Short mmCIF file of C-alpha atoms and ligand atoms in Angstrom, two decimals:
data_model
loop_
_atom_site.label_atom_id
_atom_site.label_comp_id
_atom_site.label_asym_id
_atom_site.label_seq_id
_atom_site.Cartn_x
_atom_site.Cartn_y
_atom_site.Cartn_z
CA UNK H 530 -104.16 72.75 -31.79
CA UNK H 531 -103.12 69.95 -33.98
CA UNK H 532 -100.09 68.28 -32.27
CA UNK H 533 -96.80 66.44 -33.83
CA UNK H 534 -94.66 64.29 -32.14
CA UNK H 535 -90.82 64.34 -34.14
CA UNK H 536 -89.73 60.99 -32.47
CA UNK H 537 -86.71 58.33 -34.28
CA UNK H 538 -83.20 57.22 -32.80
CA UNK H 539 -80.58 59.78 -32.06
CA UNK H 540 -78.51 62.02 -34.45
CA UNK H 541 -80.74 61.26 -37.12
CA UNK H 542 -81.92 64.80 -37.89
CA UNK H 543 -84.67 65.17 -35.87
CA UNK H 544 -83.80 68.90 -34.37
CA UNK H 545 -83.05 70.14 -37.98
CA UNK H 546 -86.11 68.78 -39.31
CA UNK H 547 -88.18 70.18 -36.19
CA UNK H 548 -86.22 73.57 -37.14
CA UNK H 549 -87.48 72.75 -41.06
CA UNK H 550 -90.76 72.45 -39.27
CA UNK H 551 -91.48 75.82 -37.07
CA UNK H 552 -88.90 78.43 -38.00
CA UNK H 553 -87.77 80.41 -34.59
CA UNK H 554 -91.04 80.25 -32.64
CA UNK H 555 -89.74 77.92 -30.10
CA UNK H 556 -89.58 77.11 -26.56
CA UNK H 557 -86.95 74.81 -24.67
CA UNK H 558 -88.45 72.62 -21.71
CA UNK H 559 -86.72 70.96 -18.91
CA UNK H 560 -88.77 67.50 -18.94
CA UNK H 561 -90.06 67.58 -14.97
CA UNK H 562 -87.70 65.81 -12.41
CA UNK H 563 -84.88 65.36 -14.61
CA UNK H 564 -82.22 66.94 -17.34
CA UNK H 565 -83.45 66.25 -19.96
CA UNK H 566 -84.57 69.18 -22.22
CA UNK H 567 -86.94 69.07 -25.25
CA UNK H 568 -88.05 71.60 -27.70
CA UNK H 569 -91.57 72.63 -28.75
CA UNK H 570 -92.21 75.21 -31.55
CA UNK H 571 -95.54 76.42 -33.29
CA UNK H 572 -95.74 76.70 -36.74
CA UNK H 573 -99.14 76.82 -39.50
CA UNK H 574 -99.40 73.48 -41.78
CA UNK H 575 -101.92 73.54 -44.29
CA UNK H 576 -104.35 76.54 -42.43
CA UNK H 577 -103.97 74.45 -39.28
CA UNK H 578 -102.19 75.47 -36.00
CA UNK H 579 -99.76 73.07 -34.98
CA UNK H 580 -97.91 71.95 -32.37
CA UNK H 581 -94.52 70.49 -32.93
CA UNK H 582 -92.46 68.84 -30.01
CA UNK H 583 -88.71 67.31 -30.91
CA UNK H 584 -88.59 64.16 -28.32
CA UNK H 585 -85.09 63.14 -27.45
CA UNK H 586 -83.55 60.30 -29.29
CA UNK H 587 -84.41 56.74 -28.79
CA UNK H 588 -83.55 53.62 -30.24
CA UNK H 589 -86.57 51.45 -28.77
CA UNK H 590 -89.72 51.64 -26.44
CA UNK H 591 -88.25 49.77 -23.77
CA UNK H 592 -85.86 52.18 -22.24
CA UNK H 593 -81.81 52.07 -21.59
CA UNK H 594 -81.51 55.79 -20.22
CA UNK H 595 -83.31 58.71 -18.78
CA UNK H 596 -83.68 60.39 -22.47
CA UNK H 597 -85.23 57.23 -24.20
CA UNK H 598 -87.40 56.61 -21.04
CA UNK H 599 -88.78 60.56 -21.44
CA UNK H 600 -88.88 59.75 -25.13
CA UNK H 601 -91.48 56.73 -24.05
CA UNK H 602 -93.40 58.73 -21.24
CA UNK H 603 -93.83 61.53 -24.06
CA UNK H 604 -95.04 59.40 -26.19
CA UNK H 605 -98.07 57.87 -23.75
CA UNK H 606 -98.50 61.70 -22.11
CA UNK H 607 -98.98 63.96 -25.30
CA UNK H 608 -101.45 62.49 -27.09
CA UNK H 609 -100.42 63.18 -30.71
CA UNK H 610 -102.08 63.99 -33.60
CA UNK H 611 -99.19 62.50 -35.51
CA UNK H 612 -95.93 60.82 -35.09
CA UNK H 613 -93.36 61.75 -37.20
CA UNK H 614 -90.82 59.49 -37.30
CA UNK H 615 -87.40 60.28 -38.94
CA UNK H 616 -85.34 57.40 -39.75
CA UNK H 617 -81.59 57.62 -41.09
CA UNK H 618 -82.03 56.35 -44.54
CA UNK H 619 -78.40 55.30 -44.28
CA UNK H 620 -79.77 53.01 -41.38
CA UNK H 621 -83.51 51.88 -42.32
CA UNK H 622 -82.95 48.81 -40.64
CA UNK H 623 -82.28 50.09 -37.11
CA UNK H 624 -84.76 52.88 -37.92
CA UNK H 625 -87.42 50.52 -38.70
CA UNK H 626 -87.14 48.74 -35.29
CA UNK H 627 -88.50 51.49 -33.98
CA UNK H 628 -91.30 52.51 -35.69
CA UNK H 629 -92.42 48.56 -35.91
CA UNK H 630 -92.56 49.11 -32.14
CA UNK H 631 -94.44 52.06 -32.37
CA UNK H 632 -97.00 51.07 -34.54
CA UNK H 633 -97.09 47.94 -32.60
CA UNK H 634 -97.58 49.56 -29.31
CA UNK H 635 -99.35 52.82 -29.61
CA UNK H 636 -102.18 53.49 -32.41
CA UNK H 637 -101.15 56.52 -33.65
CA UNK H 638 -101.39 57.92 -37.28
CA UNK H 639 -97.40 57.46 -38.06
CA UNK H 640 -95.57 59.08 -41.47
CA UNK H 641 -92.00 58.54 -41.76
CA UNK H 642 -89.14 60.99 -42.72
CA UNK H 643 -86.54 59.03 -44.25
CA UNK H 644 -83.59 61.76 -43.76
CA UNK H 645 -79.97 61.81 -44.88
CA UNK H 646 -81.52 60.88 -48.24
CA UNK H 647 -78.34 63.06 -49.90
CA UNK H 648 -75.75 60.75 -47.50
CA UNK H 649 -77.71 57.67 -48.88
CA UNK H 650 -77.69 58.42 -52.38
CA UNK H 651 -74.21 59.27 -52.05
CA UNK H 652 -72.86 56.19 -50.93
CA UNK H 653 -75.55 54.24 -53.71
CA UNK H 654 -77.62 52.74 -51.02
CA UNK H 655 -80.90 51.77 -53.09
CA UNK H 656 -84.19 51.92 -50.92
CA UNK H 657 -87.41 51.03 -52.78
CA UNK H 658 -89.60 53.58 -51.74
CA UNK H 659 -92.62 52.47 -53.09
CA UNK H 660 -92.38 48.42 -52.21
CA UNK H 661 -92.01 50.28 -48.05
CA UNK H 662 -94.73 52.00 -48.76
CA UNK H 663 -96.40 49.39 -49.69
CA UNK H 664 -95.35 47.14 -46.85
CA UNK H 665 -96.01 49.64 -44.29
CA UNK H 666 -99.04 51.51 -45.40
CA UNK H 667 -98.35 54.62 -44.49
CA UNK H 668 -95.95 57.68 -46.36
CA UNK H 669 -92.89 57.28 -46.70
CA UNK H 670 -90.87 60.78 -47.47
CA UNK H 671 -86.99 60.87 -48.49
CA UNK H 672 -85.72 64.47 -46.90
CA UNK H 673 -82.27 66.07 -46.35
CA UNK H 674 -83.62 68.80 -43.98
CA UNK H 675 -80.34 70.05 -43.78
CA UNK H 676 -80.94 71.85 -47.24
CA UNK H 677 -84.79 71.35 -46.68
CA UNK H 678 -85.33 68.96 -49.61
CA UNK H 679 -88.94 66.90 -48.92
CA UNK H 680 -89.75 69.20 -46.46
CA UNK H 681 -92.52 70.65 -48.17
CA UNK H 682 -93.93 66.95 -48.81
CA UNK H 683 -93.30 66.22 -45.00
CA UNK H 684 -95.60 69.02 -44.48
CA UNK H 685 -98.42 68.60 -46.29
CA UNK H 686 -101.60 68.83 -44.30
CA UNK H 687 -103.70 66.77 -47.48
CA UNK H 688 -101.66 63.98 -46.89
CA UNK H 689 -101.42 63.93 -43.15
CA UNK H 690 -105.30 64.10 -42.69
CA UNK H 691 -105.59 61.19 -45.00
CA UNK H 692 -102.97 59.18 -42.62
CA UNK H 693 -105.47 60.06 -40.14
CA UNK H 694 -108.31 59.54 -41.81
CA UNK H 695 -107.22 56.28 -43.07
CA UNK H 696 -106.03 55.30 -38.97
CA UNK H 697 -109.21 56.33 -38.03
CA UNK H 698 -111.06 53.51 -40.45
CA UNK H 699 -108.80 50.87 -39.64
CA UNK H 700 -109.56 51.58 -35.79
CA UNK H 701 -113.40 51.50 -36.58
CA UNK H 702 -112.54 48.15 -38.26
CA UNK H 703 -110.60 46.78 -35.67
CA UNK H 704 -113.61 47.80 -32.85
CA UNK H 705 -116.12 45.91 -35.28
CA UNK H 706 -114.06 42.79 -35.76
CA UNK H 707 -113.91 42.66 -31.42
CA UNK H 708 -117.58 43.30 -31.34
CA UNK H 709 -118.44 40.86 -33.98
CA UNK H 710 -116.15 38.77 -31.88
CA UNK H 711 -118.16 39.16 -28.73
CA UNK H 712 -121.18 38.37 -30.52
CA UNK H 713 -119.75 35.10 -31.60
CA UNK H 714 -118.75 34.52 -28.19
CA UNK H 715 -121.89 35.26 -26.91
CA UNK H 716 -123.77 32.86 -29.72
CA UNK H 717 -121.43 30.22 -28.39
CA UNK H 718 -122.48 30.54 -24.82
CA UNK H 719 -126.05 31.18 -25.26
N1 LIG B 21 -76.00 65.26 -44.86
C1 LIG B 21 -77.04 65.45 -44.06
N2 LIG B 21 -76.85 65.78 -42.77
C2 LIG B 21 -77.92 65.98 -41.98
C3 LIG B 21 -79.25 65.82 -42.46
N3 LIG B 21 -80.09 66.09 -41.43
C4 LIG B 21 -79.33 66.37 -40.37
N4 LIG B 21 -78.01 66.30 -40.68
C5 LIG B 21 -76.88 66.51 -39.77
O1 LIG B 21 -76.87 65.40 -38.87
C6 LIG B 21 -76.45 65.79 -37.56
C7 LIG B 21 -77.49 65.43 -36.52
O2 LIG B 21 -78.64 66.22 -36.69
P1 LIG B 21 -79.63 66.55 -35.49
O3 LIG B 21 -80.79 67.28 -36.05
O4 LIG B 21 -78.91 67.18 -34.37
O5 LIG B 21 -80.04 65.06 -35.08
P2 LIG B 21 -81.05 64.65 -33.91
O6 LIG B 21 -81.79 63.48 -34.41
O7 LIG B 21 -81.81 65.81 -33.44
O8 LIG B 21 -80.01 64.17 -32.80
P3 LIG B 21 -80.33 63.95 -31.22
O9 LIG B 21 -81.19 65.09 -30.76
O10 LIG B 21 -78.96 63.95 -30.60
O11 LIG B 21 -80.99 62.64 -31.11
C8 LIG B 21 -76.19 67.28 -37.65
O12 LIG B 21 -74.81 67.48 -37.87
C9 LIG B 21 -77.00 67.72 -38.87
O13 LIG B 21 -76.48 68.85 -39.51
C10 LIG B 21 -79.43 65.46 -43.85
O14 LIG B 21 -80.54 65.26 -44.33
N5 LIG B 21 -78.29 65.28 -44.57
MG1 LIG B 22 -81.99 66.67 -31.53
#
């Protein structure tokens, strides 16, 4: 099973997105020990089973409630596949806090849904998507999931096994450089 994590700050559109995502075939968790509830649904991308779990709202890794501390422990427990991250497009900046910390902290192949694209264009905020692209180095996707616009780019399993693919390389890169490191090291000392 191929497993999502829909993380970004609150009231950005996450639950409609993860509703965009898997359709009725959902369940509703109480997170263990506290209030909190989050949703998981199953849906098909691409031929693949997949596993997609809307994490409550947070606006950074290092906690100020109970909900953005479950977001975190969710994060470290599930083991994703992916990270989706949904960002208001009317507020990259605060948006991109966020997913700078999660790419910073955790090594997970991360795409990012910028939503509200419709309340953006709207009020003729410009975003350049291909110089964040660029920047970032991973997809960026413009969506209004509340009329499902992007979705179908959000979803596409080509794309997300090439974020993964691509993650995967840089990770073999980054092991090489620390060996190559150690044998340095070791040169030095010998
Ligand atoms: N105009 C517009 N409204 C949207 C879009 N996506 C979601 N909304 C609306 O934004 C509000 C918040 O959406 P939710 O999906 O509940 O947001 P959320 O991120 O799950 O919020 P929390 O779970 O509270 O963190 C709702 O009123 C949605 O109908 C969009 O792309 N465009
Ligand atoms: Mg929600």
């Amino acid at each position: 099973m191929f497993k999502i994590l829909l993380m970004g700050n609150p009231n950005v559109g996450k639950s409609v997105v993860f509703s965009r995502l898997t359709g009725a075939n959902v369940v509703v968790s109480n997170y263990p020990g506290t209030t909190v509830d989050y949703t998981k649904g199953y849906t098909k991308i691409g031929g693949e089973e997949v596993e997609v779990i809307d994490v409550p709202g947070t606006f950074s890794l290092e906690p100020k409630d109970v909900a953005e501390e479950i977001a975190l422990r969710m994060l470290k427990e599930e083991k994703p596949d992916l990270i989706i991250d949904v960002i208001d497009a009317t507020k990259l900046e605060r948006g991109l806090y966020l997913a700078f910390e999660i790419m910073e902290k955790f090594n997970y192949p991360l795409i990012i849904d910028l939503n509200m694209w419709d309340i953006a264009v709207g009020k003729g905020i410009e975003i350049d998507l291909k110089k964040l692209r660029e920047i970032l180095g991973i997809p960026v996707i413009p969506t209004v999931a509340i009329s499902g616009e992007g979705i179908k780019e959000l979803a596409d399993m080509e794309r997300i096994k090439k974020v993964i693919m691509a993650k995967e390389k840089k990770s073999m890169n980054e092991h090489l450089r620390e060996i190559l490191r150690r044998i340095k090291e070791g040169v030095k000392d010998a």
